[in-house]
Each structure stands twice: as structure tokens, then as C-alpha cells.
Amino acid sequence: MNKRNVVINVEYLTRVEGHGNIVVDVKEGTLEVCRLDIIESPRFFEGMLRGRSVFEAQHITSRICGICACGHTLASIQAAEDALGVTPSEQTVKLRRLLLHMELLDSHILHIYLLVAPDLLGVKSFIPLIDTHNKVVRRALRLKQTCNEICEILAGRHVHPISATVGGFTKLPKEKDLDAMRYMLEGMRPDMEATIELISKLKFPEFERDTEYVALVSDTEEYPLLSGDVGSTDGVRMHKKDYRSVANEFVVPHSTAKHAKLSREAYAVGALARLNLNYEKLHPHAREAASLLGIRPKCINPYLNTAAQLVECVHCLEDAAMLVEDLGKSGIRQEERILVALNEQSAIPVRAGNGVGAVEVPRGILFHNYEIDEQGTIVNANCIIPTTQNLNNIEHDMEKLVPELLDRSDEEITLALEMLVRAYDPCISCSTHLTSVRIQR
Amino acid sequence: MKKPKVAFFDFACCEGCQLQIANFGEALFDILGMIDVVEFREVMSEKWNGQLDIAFVEGSITDFHAEERIRQIRERAAILIAYGSCAAIGGVNGMKNTFDLEEIRKYVYGPEYHFFATEKTKAIPQVVKTDYVITGCPVYPPEILVVIKAALQGTSCSPPDYPVCVECKLNENVCMYDRGVACLGPVTRAGCNSWCINNGNICYGCRGMISNPNERGAREVLEKHNIPLPFVVNKMNLYNKCRE
Ligand code: SF4
Ligand code: SF4
Ligand code: SF4
């Protein structure tokens, strides 16, 4: 056994959203400390929601995270509609799905190209790639911009969507908008193929740890992102209302951390979890991409979460194209347009209630839960974000990974750990409920 | 001419304003051609500890640690730009100031709340001298370019001090008040091209208030449409609570 000492302290982990530190301490070959600390300033969204109208909730909670702005918006609207007893129309659901697809695409592209690819290409950021891989960077920006433009058509902007509200949308696409979207989606296909080509040639680190994967599941044919129950690879299936017993927050001995676990020591959410649970429901082109990238369920290499994101990109693109086709055929019912979010004219009947939203956002399953009074004022709010659920799993990965790497240099170990954390695409700034700051004994 | 050294820093915020830059698409290359980005933690592992020509600062100041950090950034930067409403006016983070800090910490974090330090939210100009502000939640992309150019040329530039209604009327939107809904356009700084109203929603006041709101006029509008003042004030607190 390798009896060496390793002390790693990565402060201000770069190329992740939000602020985190990696702390590892190995003494004479024994791993003594292995943590991912979150040092983001808390923003108290759940506290601030109290006293606000449930019709404003999505406007506020969208600001939890710029990258997942549409995801938070959709989870928030779903929780509000659940509490109010509103069932969205078929058209609304289609448009929401389309919006979510665009966000998944946008966020995954950003992660794959700008945050992960530099590691795989051996540089510190995408900036040097502008000179060495100009075409690649241009392609990334082009793809991102197209997602953005489609979000603009659907909701006014991607960060932060304007027209997606409780009940539906305050503006609806016209025929010419559908044409524009069709054209733009078509235009993304060659770039997507080139992306698969590029990523399939890069080498992801080899590492495996079996864990429980959690994502939405359903009995329909559709790859579940906006509706369904919560399921796991260990055979759990629960209604979204029971989200608290899914995320089972618990306190770690000798620390103040609350972590999440379900059937075993930790669980993971995100693209890889979704792929592991719902592989059969992916669009055939996405499954082709999966085989090109070498992933099959159950895939237990966390580094391949990035590849799973790319598989989802293909799925989202194809499903989006189909949705636009569909909406074109049925025609958009402009009369479904919502006058405005704030419901001052009582267009939507208000009642007291408790509602849960569960939506698959880029980094995994996101829960919003609001309790409202008869006036529609929020009395209690709770959000559980994907990164909170992944932290415990990341630490378990780190604990298995470090001993496997002890024959490498400190720099290599550090890079491997950074890449591991980045693979989860952690969104630490969403720390509405990140109870993971730890005090070392 | 040597390209100016530019860095991006973030405090409590959603990082959505940074994303607006990535959303320029290929036009980003034109901007990157004018400046030398030396530090940008979200997308770069490179670090730089020297003097900066321009520091973009996103987010609000919400604890002592942040206050120290922003002072250090100020010392290193020739020009400091408060970027986005969180930085420029406190934005949504200001809503926290409506609550007792101890109470809200307990509510969100439970018994271990004392590990989550927080202070009253402050906007950047409330802590350090700020040379330019770009307001908006998120910032409006065309405005970013205007301010970057002004900063590079050393000319002065501040957000418009007339209400969103001016732009809204030019865009020929039907006024929300005429549709029976309250809108914060009359008291909110223009510059976003009435973004939200163009998309069927109301103005939520995200760019901050104009310095001389026509209070009497506003009261008359509210009376005419039978909208209680506290209702509108409550709505204004969504972004503007840090003014107090
Ligand atoms: S101003 Fe708004 S968009 Fe910008 S960082 Fe703050 S919350 Fe995010
Ligand atoms: S809709 Fe709002 S911004 Fe537009 S004119 Fe009316 S009050 Fe002003
Ligand atoms: S319309 Fe109002 S809320 Fe919307 S971007 Fe402009 S200032 Fe902000």
C-alpha cells in the first residue's frame, strides 16, 4: 500500500456555477478527510417567498439560478398549479416541454463545451481554445445562441423567462414563429453531429462506483422530464408529494452537514440518472449517440454524466422538432393567452392548498413545494435542488477515487477530483437549501 | 494599444447576468477582441492577482467576508462596474431585508442556522465607490456594449432616468393599466426597451426606480384604477428594498 501523505485544498473551485472547496487529507496512505465544502453566501429564497403571492413565485424563484431559470420557473409553476388545482391545457404542456428542452440543451452545451472540454483537451479554460480550436468554440456559441433565440420566442428570454406563468403563457408563438423555430432546430442538427463526433473521440477518466440513481419515471412512452413519479434504480417509486422522504435529509456524525439519501448511503441525480432509468424512452437518434459514446444503462462511471448530457441534447433536439411539427399541425390557439401573471382580475380561482412541483432540470430532479392560504399568499416554501442531492454522492465518489489514485502526483489527483466534481455540473449558486457547510473537528 | 485587463467577480446572485455574455453567441469574439479577460471563475481556471483595468462585479454584498472581498477588488481595479440589479441596486436579494435576519436564517436552515452567516443585503455602490452601473435583472445585452465602450473610452454613462413607459409607448403596447392590471413601468428606469411588457407581462421594477418619480401622478393613476398603494409598494420591494 502506498503510505504517502496528500493534502489537497482547492479553494474557489473554478468552472462550476457557484462556490465550492475540495478538501482532501491523506495521512500515511489513509484517507482522513475528504469533503466538498460549499461556501456560497446563502440567499434565503424560501424565507423570502413567505408573504408573496403564489402568482409571483415563479418570477422570484427563477432568480435562484440563471442557468436553470426555465427549470425553476417550470417547477415553481407546477407547484403553484398543484396548490391551486389548475390543470394546464395540452398546448401549454407542449410549449412548456419545448422550453424545458431548450434549457436542457443550452445548459448541457455550456457544460460540455465550455466547462468540461478544456479538461479533456488539457487546457485551463475555453479561452486558449479560441486560438487552437476556433471552429469548436464557434460551434458551441452558435448552438447556445440558437437555444437562446428559441427561448426568446417562447418566453421572451432564457434568463429569466418573462411569459411563462401560472395558467399558461402571456404570449404565444405565431405561425411565423413556428417556422422560425423549425428552421433553427433543423440548423442545429449538423452542429450536434459534429459535437458527438468530437466528444466520442475524447477520453473520459475510467472510474466506477455503483450507486442509486434517482429520476422521474412514468408509465407513458415519453422520456419523463415534466411529469411522473420519482423512481430509482434500486426499485423505489414514490409520488412527488413524498419528495421529503425521497431526499431524506440526514445529519452526518461529527459534522453539521445535512445530506440526502434514499435506499443506500447516497444517491445521484442528473443526466446519467435519467439515462439509467429511462434509456428505452430516449429518441432512437439519442440511443445511437449513446452507443457511439459508449454508454449503456446501468452506467456507473460518474465522469460519463457529461456524455449522458450529450445524449440528452440529441433527444431534446429531436423531441423539440417533433413538438414544433405537432404545434404547427394543430395550430396555436391564441385565445389561450394569459392576460397577466398577477391574477388581479381573479381569472384563476384561488384557494388554500399545498402543492409540489417535480421537474427534471439540467442537473437533475428539482422539487418546489408551496403552502398557500385562501388569498393565494405563500405561507411556507421549500425547494430541494439537484446539487444538494448530489453532494453526498460526490463525496462518496471522492472517497473511493482518492485511494485508487495514490500512485499519482498531487496535481493529477487534484485535477481528477476537480473533473469529478465538474462532471456533476454542480450548481452551487442555487444554495437555497444547501446545508452542507461543515465544521472540521 | 495594449488590451485592457478585465475580470469578472460574483457575489450573492444567480449568475444570470454573466450568462448574458455567453448568449452573445459568435459576436462574443468581437468583445473578446477588445479586452483581455484575465479572471472569470465560472469559465476559467486561470487566476490573476495583479492590477485590473476593469472589474465587473455581479451580485450583492450579504456578509462580512463579501464586504472584505469587494474592498480588495476595488483596490485592484481602476474601473469598477456594478453589473446587474443584484450589484447595482440589491435586486431580489434585498427582499431578505424585509425579515428579521435571525428568524429567516432559522426558517431556512433549521437548528444549525448559526453556521449560515448573513447581514443585511447591500448593493455594491452602498459599500465601495462604483464607476459604472449596468442595471436590470438580467442586464439588457445592448446596454452591456454601450457601457463597455464608455468604460474603454473613459466617457461617462449612466442608465436612463426616465420611466419604462416611454419605451413601452414607442413599442405601441396596450397599457397594462388599461387592461386593469398594475404595472411598475411609471416609476422604473427605462433602458430595457420595455422587455416584459413586449412579452405580455407587467414591469416588475427590476431596473430600479427613477430618481424623481412623479408621485402625485402615480397616485392619481392608482386611484383612477382602484389599486391600493400598499399593493404596489409591496411589489416594488421585490427589487428595490435596498433603497432604504
Ligand atoms: S440581477 Fe438578476 S439575473 Fe442578474 S445576477 Fe442578479 S438575480 Fe441574476
Ligand atoms: S404597460 Fe406599464 S410600462 Fe407600459 S405604458 Fe403602461 S404602465 Fe407604462
Ligand atoms: S420591463 Fe421592468 S421588469 Fe421588465 S426588464 Fe424592464 S425594468 Fe425590468
XYZ file of C-alpha atoms and ligand atoms in Angstrom:
709
model
C 0.000 0.000 0.000
C 1.161 3.482 -0.785
C 1.984 5.153 2.561
C 2.221 8.709 1.355
C 0.646 11.955 2.539
C -1.553 14.059 0.319
C -3.087 17.360 1.258
C -5.373 18.922 -1.276
C -7.175 22.155 -0.719
C -8.770 23.567 -3.815
C -10.234 26.890 -2.849
C -12.727 28.511 -5.152
C -13.230 25.579 -7.438
C -13.317 27.030 -10.931
C -15.557 26.233 -13.877
C -18.542 25.337 -11.751
C -21.518 27.510 -11.018
C -21.217 28.822 -7.506
C -18.533 28.493 -4.898
C -17.154 25.259 -3.531
C -13.926 23.963 -1.963
C -12.458 20.485 -2.195
C -10.633 19.371 0.926
C -8.725 16.087 0.993
C -6.285 14.919 3.630
C -4.414 11.628 3.320
C -2.058 10.617 6.129
C 0.320 7.728 5.554
C -1.874 6.316 2.888
C -5.100 6.581 4.885
C -7.799 8.940 3.774
C -8.694 11.088 6.771
C -10.659 13.981 5.315
C -12.499 14.111 2.018
C -15.058 16.840 1.564
C -16.688 19.158 -0.869
C -17.419 22.337 1.054
C -19.957 24.809 -0.104
C -19.066 28.382 0.655
C -21.763 30.179 -1.244
C -23.442 33.033 0.593
C -26.957 31.807 1.365
C -29.698 33.829 -0.289
C -32.750 32.661 1.700
C -35.209 32.323 -1.141
C -37.556 30.049 0.771
C -37.715 32.550 3.569
C -38.268 35.475 1.210
C -41.165 33.778 -0.556
C -43.313 33.915 2.559
C -45.903 36.630 2.274
C -45.664 36.886 -1.518
C -48.429 35.937 -3.914
C -48.114 32.444 -5.354
C -48.575 34.100 -8.765
C -45.248 35.876 -8.228
C -43.401 32.749 -7.078
C -42.050 31.783 -10.479
C -40.781 35.290 -11.117
C -38.845 35.177 -7.855
C -37.602 31.571 -7.860
C -36.366 31.822 -11.421
C -33.720 34.128 -9.894
C -32.349 31.266 -7.800
C -30.271 30.216 -10.789
C -29.573 31.904 -14.115
C -28.643 28.660 -15.853
C -31.728 26.745 -14.745
C -34.018 29.773 -14.891
C -36.624 27.972 -17.006
C -36.392 24.811 -14.889
C -37.031 26.716 -11.671
C -39.825 28.617 -13.379
C -41.493 25.399 -14.510
C -41.107 23.630 -11.140
C -42.476 26.711 -9.436
C -45.468 26.984 -11.751
C -46.175 23.277 -11.317
C -46.141 23.599 -7.519
C -48.396 26.675 -7.691
C -50.842 24.997 -10.080
C -50.878 21.889 -7.903
C -51.743 24.010 -4.872
C -54.418 25.971 -6.758
C -55.873 22.937 -8.509
C -55.198 24.244 -12.017
C -54.673 21.767 -14.858
C -52.700 23.222 -17.763
C -54.004 22.772 -21.317
C -52.420 20.360 -23.764
C -50.966 23.256 -25.736
C -49.457 24.777 -22.604
C -47.833 21.484 -21.674
C -46.321 21.194 -25.144
C -44.912 24.699 -25.019
C -43.503 24.094 -21.552
C -41.856 20.898 -22.690
C -40.329 22.765 -25.592
C -39.000 25.446 -23.257
C -37.504 22.836 -20.941
C -35.849 21.048 -23.870
C -34.215 24.294 -24.914
C -32.890 24.878 -21.439
C -31.521 21.360 -21.128
C -29.813 21.783 -24.477
C -28.466 25.205 -23.623
C -27.152 24.207 -20.229
C -25.676 20.904 -21.392
C -23.906 22.600 -24.305
C -22.407 25.179 -21.982
C -21.229 22.433 -19.653
C -19.882 20.086 -22.311
C -18.024 22.692 -24.356
C -17.030 25.491 -22.055
C -16.615 23.750 -18.699
C -15.593 20.130 -19.391
C -13.946 20.099 -22.832
C -10.982 22.225 -21.644
C -10.077 19.437 -19.157
C -10.310 16.762 -21.817
C -8.202 18.870 -24.184
C -5.660 19.663 -21.475
C -6.129 23.421 -21.166
C -7.300 25.649 -18.339
C -10.339 27.203 -19.977
C -12.049 27.710 -23.293
C -10.090 30.946 -23.866
C -6.967 29.213 -25.275
C -9.319 27.084 -27.379
C -10.351 30.200 -29.259
C -6.946 30.068 -30.957
C -6.374 26.316 -31.079
C -9.937 25.109 -31.697
C -11.686 28.145 -33.092
C -14.277 26.166 -35.016
C -15.211 24.217 -31.916
C -15.735 27.307 -29.780
C -17.752 28.945 -32.535
C -19.933 25.886 -32.808
C -20.570 25.906 -29.055
C -21.558 29.560 -29.087
C -23.714 29.080 -32.151
C -25.610 26.201 -30.548
C -26.094 28.169 -27.366
C -27.291 31.209 -29.210
C -29.866 29.203 -31.119
C -31.287 27.758 -27.880
C -31.473 31.261 -26.589
C -33.289 32.569 -29.613
C -35.860 29.815 -29.348
C -36.345 30.614 -25.653
C -36.866 34.227 -26.677
C -39.678 33.204 -28.977
C -41.239 31.015 -26.315
C -40.814 33.088 -23.180
C -39.227 36.440 -24.043
C -35.762 35.415 -22.894
C -33.942 32.478 -21.367
C -32.658 34.311 -18.265
C -35.293 34.971 -16.821
C -38.329 33.805 -18.772
C -40.991 36.519 -18.935
C -44.116 34.993 -20.340
C -44.311 31.570 -18.650
C -46.785 31.953 -15.805
C -49.330 30.070 -13.752
C -52.081 29.013 -16.178
C -50.013 29.220 -19.353
C -48.174 31.899 -21.315
C -48.677 35.667 -21.586
C -47.649 35.478 -25.229
C -47.952 32.685 -27.736
C -45.936 31.900 -30.840
C -47.438 32.848 -34.202
C -47.212 30.785 -37.357
C -44.057 32.613 -38.450
C -42.504 31.883 -35.057
C -43.146 28.185 -35.510
C -41.473 28.383 -38.913
C -38.505 30.182 -37.395
C -38.158 27.552 -34.673
C -38.397 24.726 -37.173
C -35.662 26.343 -39.240
C -33.407 26.919 -36.240
C -33.818 23.397 -34.890
C -33.051 21.998 -38.336
C -29.912 24.150 -38.386
C -28.676 22.656 -35.122
C -28.517 19.110 -36.448
C -25.135 19.293 -38.238
C -23.580 21.009 -35.237
C -24.975 18.323 -32.984
C -23.483 15.593 -35.160
C -20.130 17.348 -35.083
C -20.389 17.551 -31.298
C -20.917 13.814 -30.974
C -18.025 13.222 -33.326
C -15.786 15.465 -31.200
C -16.764 14.112 -27.796
C -16.691 10.463 -28.842
C -13.001 10.910 -29.654
C -12.117 12.329 -26.240
C -11.182 10.088 -23.377
C -13.093 10.293 -20.130
C -11.357 9.079 -16.963
C -12.096 5.484 -16.048
C -13.695 5.134 -12.646
C -16.733 3.280 -11.403
C -18.802 3.279 -8.252
C -22.185 1.665 -8.066
C -24.830 3.936 -6.598
C -28.568 4.541 -6.602
C -29.796 6.758 -9.429
C -32.960 8.828 -8.974
C -35.104 10.487 -11.633
C -38.698 10.955 -12.732
C -40.295 7.777 -14.095
C -43.663 7.198 -15.714
C -45.782 4.611 -17.473
C -46.075 6.592 -20.705
C -43.840 6.397 -23.760
C -42.440 9.849 -23.168
C -38.978 10.473 -21.676
C -40.226 11.954 -18.395
C -38.990 15.456 -17.653
C -42.051 17.461 -16.661
C -44.291 14.860 -15.042
C -44.259 11.431 -13.460
C -43.341 9.798 -10.176
C -39.964 9.712 -8.524
C -38.161 6.447 -9.242
C -34.775 4.904 -8.558
C -32.513 2.173 -9.902
C -32.959 0.432 -6.545
C -36.637 -0.027 -7.339
C -38.153 2.891 -5.431
C -41.276 4.523 -6.811
C -42.990 7.352 -4.973
C -45.458 10.119 -5.678
C -43.849 13.563 -5.989
C -45.816 14.629 -2.894
C -43.496 12.374 -0.897
C -40.408 14.212 -2.068
C -39.225 14.729 1.505
C -38.898 11.002 2.022
C -37.005 10.743 -1.249
C -34.426 13.322 -0.273
C -34.347 12.143 3.376
C -32.035 14.790 4.632
C -29.871 13.498 7.431
C -27.114 14.736 9.647
C -23.628 13.297 9.256
C -21.983 12.349 12.580
C -19.348 14.834 13.754
C -20.462 17.420 11.251
C -23.313 19.760 10.664
C -23.973 18.605 7.118
C -27.375 17.527 6.019
C -27.070 15.185 3.109
C -29.606 13.295 1.047
C -30.009 9.534 0.848
C -32.718 7.128 -0.174
C -32.133 3.347 -0.193
C -28.392 3.343 0.483
C -25.575 5.638 1.588
C -26.091 8.158 -1.219
C -27.895 8.710 -4.494
C -27.253 10.609 -7.703
C -29.497 12.719 -9.928
C -28.888 14.286 -13.348
C -28.470 13.265 -16.962
C -26.804 9.952 -16.134
C -29.546 9.078 -13.628
C -32.239 9.859 -16.196
C -30.478 7.854 -18.861
C -30.044 4.909 -16.498
C -33.738 4.899 -15.613
C -35.339 5.860 -18.903
C -32.936 4.747 -21.599
C -35.647 2.952 -23.592
C -37.673 6.147 -23.870
C -34.919 8.202 -25.474
C -35.356 9.147 -29.122
C -33.701 6.478 -31.361
C -31.121 9.024 -32.551
C -30.210 9.698 -28.934
C -29.736 5.992 -28.294
C -27.494 5.829 -31.367
C -25.451 8.666 -29.909
C -25.265 6.769 -26.620
C -23.749 3.762 -28.319
C -21.253 5.969 -30.191
C -20.261 7.490 -26.865
C -20.049 4.095 -25.233
C -22.754 4.425 -22.572
C -25.325 1.818 -21.756
C -27.538 1.532 -18.690
C -26.662 0.988 -15.958
C -23.595 3.153 -16.422
C -21.805 3.802 -13.128
C -18.895 5.994 -14.230
C -19.812 9.476 -12.928
C -17.423 11.134 -15.389
C -19.761 9.958 -18.132
C -22.506 12.247 -16.876
C -21.124 14.685 -19.439
C -21.595 12.128 -22.209
C -25.106 11.398 -20.938
C -25.816 15.116 -21.243
C -24.846 14.964 -24.882
C -27.176 12.007 -25.416
C -29.945 14.107 -23.884
C -29.066 17.003 -26.184
C -29.853 14.789 -29.151
C -33.083 13.653 -27.550
C -34.173 17.198 -26.715
C -33.394 18.432 -30.201
C -35.386 15.634 -31.848
C -38.304 15.878 -29.433
C -38.366 19.669 -29.796
C -38.517 19.343 -33.578
C -41.420 16.927 -33.204
C -43.262 19.255 -30.816
C -42.923 22.170 -33.207
C -44.222 19.961 -36.006
C -47.154 18.992 -33.799
C -47.989 22.548 -32.822
C -47.818 23.518 -36.476
C -50.336 20.860 -37.410
C -52.821 21.650 -34.657
C -52.246 25.407 -34.949
C -51.706 27.641 -31.911
C -54.873 28.592 -30.064
C -54.144 32.279 -29.462
C -57.208 32.589 -27.233
C -55.360 30.610 -24.551
C -53.097 33.590 -23.918
C -52.987 34.574 -20.244
C -53.657 38.241 -19.587
C -51.036 38.616 -16.905
C -49.309 36.765 -14.114
C -50.630 38.569 -11.131
C -54.200 37.444 -11.318
C -55.550 40.768 -10.189
C -58.715 40.049 -12.069
C -59.191 36.675 -10.404
C -59.043 34.870 -13.728
C -57.848 31.823 -11.836
C -59.879 30.882 -8.747
C -57.732 30.991 -5.639
C -57.932 28.518 -2.767
C -55.786 27.426 0.126
C -53.612 24.430 -0.645
C -50.302 22.705 -0.713
C -48.571 21.901 -3.998
C -45.457 20.156 -5.185
C -43.574 20.623 -8.439
C -41.068 17.990 -9.581
C -39.182 18.782 -12.775
C -36.064 17.308 -14.367
C -33.803 20.321 -14.846
C -30.332 20.083 -16.395
C -28.623 18.894 -13.194
C -31.331 16.513 -12.011
C -34.658 16.420 -10.288
C -35.805 19.690 -8.721
C -38.578 19.988 -6.156
C -40.573 23.089 -5.236
C -43.246 22.944 -2.566
C -45.557 25.787 -1.539
C -48.265 26.012 1.046
C -50.691 28.862 0.359
C -53.605 30.458 2.227
C -57.085 31.357 0.871
C -55.708 34.593 -0.615
C -53.023 32.708 -2.518
C -50.284 34.078 -0.260
C -47.341 31.762 0.354
C -47.183 30.599 3.962
C -44.405 28.050 3.621
C -41.950 27.273 0.843
C -39.350 24.599 0.309
C -37.052 23.888 -2.634
C -34.694 20.940 -2.971
C -32.232 21.426 -5.765
C -30.330 18.710 -7.636
C -26.894 19.681 -6.372
C -27.983 19.251 -2.754
C -28.988 15.714 -3.615
C -25.697 15.016 -5.394
C -23.258 16.353 -2.786
C -23.337 13.241 -0.663
C -22.816 11.073 -3.719
C -19.905 13.216 -4.920
C -18.189 12.779 -1.568
C -18.656 9.021 -1.714
C -17.110 9.035 -5.189
C -14.190 11.072 -3.897
C -13.669 8.629 -1.047
C -13.412 5.738 -3.463
C -11.404 7.645 -6.060
C -8.578 9.078 -3.927
C -7.182 5.728 -2.697
C -7.217 4.470 -6.298
C -5.010 7.391 -7.345
C -2.368 7.394 -4.641
C 0.394 6.486 -7.090
C -0.228 9.707 -8.991
C 1.116 13.204 -8.311
C -0.806 15.679 -6.173
C -1.560 17.722 -9.280
C -3.030 14.737 -11.065
C -5.151 13.789 -8.058
C -6.378 17.353 -7.751
C -7.290 17.525 -11.408
C -9.080 14.165 -11.227
C -11.109 15.402 -8.253
C -11.916 18.718 -9.886
C -13.024 16.933 -13.016
C -15.180 14.603 -10.947
C -16.963 17.469 -9.251
C -17.341 19.295 -12.560
C -18.806 16.179 -14.182
C -21.820 16.560 -11.909
C -22.155 20.099 -13.252
C -22.855 21.354 -9.735
C -24.945 24.434 -9.490
C -23.840 25.645 -6.134
C -25.270 29.111 -6.522
C -28.714 27.581 -6.168
C -27.958 27.232 -2.499
C -31.461 27.930 -1.384
C -31.211 24.898 0.789
C -27.608 23.790 0.715
C -26.996 22.672 4.239
C -23.560 21.371 3.599
C -21.117 23.742 5.165
C -19.070 21.630 7.539
C -17.016 22.289 10.526
C -13.879 20.220 10.737
C -13.269 18.568 14.073
C -2.656 49.776 -27.770
C -2.486 47.136 -25.088
C -5.792 45.459 -24.420
C -7.265 46.368 -21.032
C -7.203 43.645 -18.383
C -10.733 42.711 -17.404
C -12.003 40.399 -14.679
C -15.437 39.170 -13.579
C -16.330 38.618 -9.946
C -19.527 37.399 -8.410
C -21.195 37.750 -5.047
C -24.650 36.568 -3.930
C -26.640 36.256 -7.149
C -27.943 33.793 -9.723
C -25.082 34.379 -12.180
C -27.648 35.019 -14.880
C -26.053 38.315 -15.815
C -22.762 36.584 -16.643
C -24.683 34.190 -18.805
C -25.983 37.089 -20.825
C -22.416 37.451 -22.100
C -22.193 33.841 -23.266
C -25.500 34.481 -25.001
C -23.932 36.989 -27.380
C -23.059 33.961 -29.479
C -20.353 34.436 -32.065
C -20.499 38.207 -31.526
C -18.622 37.426 -28.314
C -15.440 37.266 -30.365
C -15.734 40.972 -31.157
C -15.888 41.783 -27.467
C -13.057 39.406 -26.622
C -11.046 41.156 -29.330
C -11.255 44.441 -27.431
C -10.377 43.156 -23.970
C -8.082 40.702 -22.249
C -10.114 38.594 -19.808
C -7.741 37.585 -17.019
C -10.107 36.155 -14.410
C -13.591 34.717 -14.690
C -14.030 31.884 -12.200
C -17.138 30.311 -13.737
C -15.466 29.608 -17.049
C -11.727 29.878 -16.388
C -9.214 28.137 -14.138
C -6.621 30.832 -14.820
C -6.022 33.239 -11.953
C -4.638 36.735 -11.895
C -3.739 38.747 -8.855
C -2.402 41.940 -10.371
C -3.966 45.319 -11.141
C -7.082 45.366 -13.265
C -8.278 47.937 -15.726
C -11.899 46.922 -15.413
C -13.651 44.773 -12.792
C -17.180 43.590 -13.494
C -18.918 42.817 -10.229
C -22.085 40.794 -10.137
C -24.235 40.103 -7.062
C -24.995 41.736 -3.736
C -22.977 42.034 -0.555
C -24.590 39.872 2.121
C -21.876 39.107 4.690
C -18.649 40.477 6.190
C -16.467 38.188 4.132
C -18.011 39.571 0.950
C -17.552 43.109 2.182
C -13.846 42.492 2.654
C -13.542 40.859 -0.743
C -15.235 43.703 -2.604
C -12.929 46.225 -0.901
C -9.914 44.249 -2.109
C -11.302 44.121 -5.620
C -11.890 47.866 -5.506
C -8.231 48.439 -4.583
C -7.038 46.387 -7.529
C -9.360 47.872 -10.130
C -9.042 51.161 -11.958
C -12.687 50.949 -13.045
C -15.384 49.056 -11.166
C -18.676 48.228 -12.844
C -21.678 47.062 -10.798
C -23.145 44.537 -13.174
C -26.833 43.592 -12.922
C -29.515 44.585 -10.436
C -28.156 42.435 -7.588
C -24.996 44.526 -7.748
C -26.442 47.857 -8.818
C -29.479 48.094 -6.517
C -29.545 44.920 -4.395
C -32.267 43.364 -6.535
C -34.167 40.295 -5.345
C -31.640 39.696 -2.556
C -32.987 42.818 -0.899
C -36.272 41.093 -0.076
C -34.393 39.438 2.764
C -34.196 42.840 4.479
C -37.962 42.703 4.999
C -37.386 39.943 7.565
C -35.637 39.654 10.892
C -32.295 38.075 9.953
C -32.223 35.603 12.824
C -35.756 34.494 12.044
C -35.174 33.960 8.325
C -31.948 32.019 8.963
C -33.763 29.693 11.341
C -36.602 29.281 8.892
C -34.381 28.186 6.024
C -31.625 26.299 7.836
C -33.252 24.986 10.997
C -31.342 24.332 14.227
C -27.908 24.672 12.564
C -28.756 28.119 11.293
C -25.860 29.820 13.101
C -23.429 28.364 10.540
C -25.074 30.497 7.887
C -23.853 33.995 8.479
C -25.729 36.783 6.812
C -26.003 40.541 7.044
C -28.491 42.974 5.603
C -28.215 42.889 1.812
C -26.324 45.826 0.309
C -25.845 46.917 -3.275
C -22.243 47.427 -4.442
C -22.433 51.259 -4.502
C -23.525 51.108 -0.853
C -20.152 49.554 0.016
C -17.500 50.833 -2.410
C -17.138 53.613 -4.983
C -18.674 52.414 -8.232
C -17.714 53.911 -11.593
C -20.450 52.497 -13.808
C -23.662 50.612 -13.186
C -25.461 48.299 -15.552
C -28.820 47.586 -14.028
C -31.503 45.026 -14.906
C -32.404 41.512 -13.796
C -30.940 40.321 -16.025
C -28.922 43.046 -17.772
C -30.164 44.023 -21.227
C -27.449 42.888 -23.686
C -27.318 46.023 -25.900
C -26.712 48.097 -22.769
C -23.676 45.978 -21.828
C -21.979 47.018 -25.058
C -22.781 50.694 -24.504
C -21.238 50.662 -21.034
C -18.175 48.626 -22.047
C -17.485 51.146 -24.807
C -17.921 54.087 -22.434
C -15.612 52.447 -19.881
C -12.959 51.789 -22.528
C -13.122 55.372 -23.744
C -13.391 56.817 -20.268
C -16.598 58.694 -21.018
C -19.434 58.932 -18.540
C -22.554 56.847 -18.907
C -25.463 56.064 -16.616
C -28.784 54.288 -17.085
C -31.669 56.401 -18.413
C -33.558 58.355 -15.787
C -36.957 58.330 -17.458
C -39.634 55.670 -16.982
C -40.095 52.389 -18.852
C -43.435 53.814 -20.091
C -41.535 55.984 -22.566
C -40.138 52.928 -24.322
C -43.350 50.991 -23.841
C -45.353 53.654 -25.695
C -42.846 53.726 -28.536
C -43.338 49.972 -28.785
C -47.083 50.574 -29.104
C -48.047 48.171 -26.331
C -51.555 48.422 -24.884
C -51.018 49.873 -21.411
C -51.485 47.317 -18.630
C -53.476 49.843 -16.599
C -55.970 49.980 -19.444
C -56.192 46.218 -19.179
C -56.905 46.527 -15.469
C -53.539 45.446 -14.166
C -50.949 47.358 -12.130
C -47.526 47.829 -13.722
C -44.366 49.397 -12.274
C -43.332 50.970 -15.576
C -44.168 54.553 -14.498
C -41.606 54.558 -11.663
C -38.943 52.277 -13.160
C -35.835 53.282 -15.082
C -36.040 52.656 -18.811
C -33.259 51.092 -20.855
C -34.633 47.572 -21.320
C -36.860 48.568 -24.249
C -39.906 47.608 -22.095
C -38.788 43.985 -22.284
C -41.505 42.432 -20.111
C -44.481 44.347 -21.445
C -43.458 43.459 -25.005
C -43.807 39.861 -23.882
C -47.214 40.224 -22.330
C -46.208 40.681 -18.719
C -46.024 43.732 -16.456
C -42.930 45.650 -15.418
C -41.716 44.386 -12.032
C -39.327 47.288 -11.481
C -36.180 45.218 -11.894
C -34.029 48.118 -13.123
C -34.594 50.241 -10.057
C -36.556 53.436 -9.569
C -36.122 56.677 -11.437
C -34.706 59.405 -9.225
C -37.718 61.698 -9.490
C -40.836 59.605 -9.755
C -43.939 61.651 -10.372
C -45.535 60.559 -7.129
C -48.664 62.623 -7.460
C -49.236 61.384 -10.984
C -48.661 57.811 -9.896
C -51.111 58.171 -7.006
C -53.724 59.534 -9.394
C -53.260 56.598 -11.748
C -53.638 54.173 -8.859
C -56.741 55.927 -7.577
C -58.286 56.009 -11.013
C -57.766 52.275 -11.405
C -58.667 51.487 -7.830
C -55.336 49.907 -6.937
C -54.287 50.230 -3.278
C -50.885 51.862 -2.716
C -49.553 49.128 -0.343
C -50.147 46.578 -3.105
C -47.811 48.489 -5.401
C -45.258 49.219 -2.677
C -45.113 45.527 -1.851
C -44.455 44.806 -5.484
C -41.720 47.432 -5.611
C -39.977 45.758 -2.678
C -39.310 42.783 -4.905
C -36.278 44.589 -6.342
C -35.988 47.882 -4.542
C -35.909 47.059 -0.848
C -32.241 48.035 -0.528
C -33.044 51.673 -1.251
C -33.937 52.193 2.390
S -29.525 40.793 -11.435
Fe -30.972 39.113 -11.717
S -30.160 37.996 -13.462
Fe -28.519 39.278 -12.714
S -27.399 38.032 -11.259
Fe -28.940 39.134 -10.071
S -30.695 37.753 -9.954
Fe -29.384 37.032 -11.594
S -47.833 48.967 -19.623
Fe -46.601 49.634 -17.893
S -44.744 50.423 -18.824
Fe -46.272 50.285 -20.443
S -47.168 52.306 -20.503
Fe -48.447 51.065 -19.175
S -47.649 51.440 -17.120
Fe -46.103 52.147 -18.550
S -39.908 45.859 -18.134
Fe -39.467 46.304 -15.995
S -39.162 44.329 -15.025
Fe -39.014 44.028 -17.246
S -36.854 44.221 -17.736
Fe -37.718 46.237 -17.987
S -37.441 47.239 -15.987
Fe -37.164 45.051 -15.677
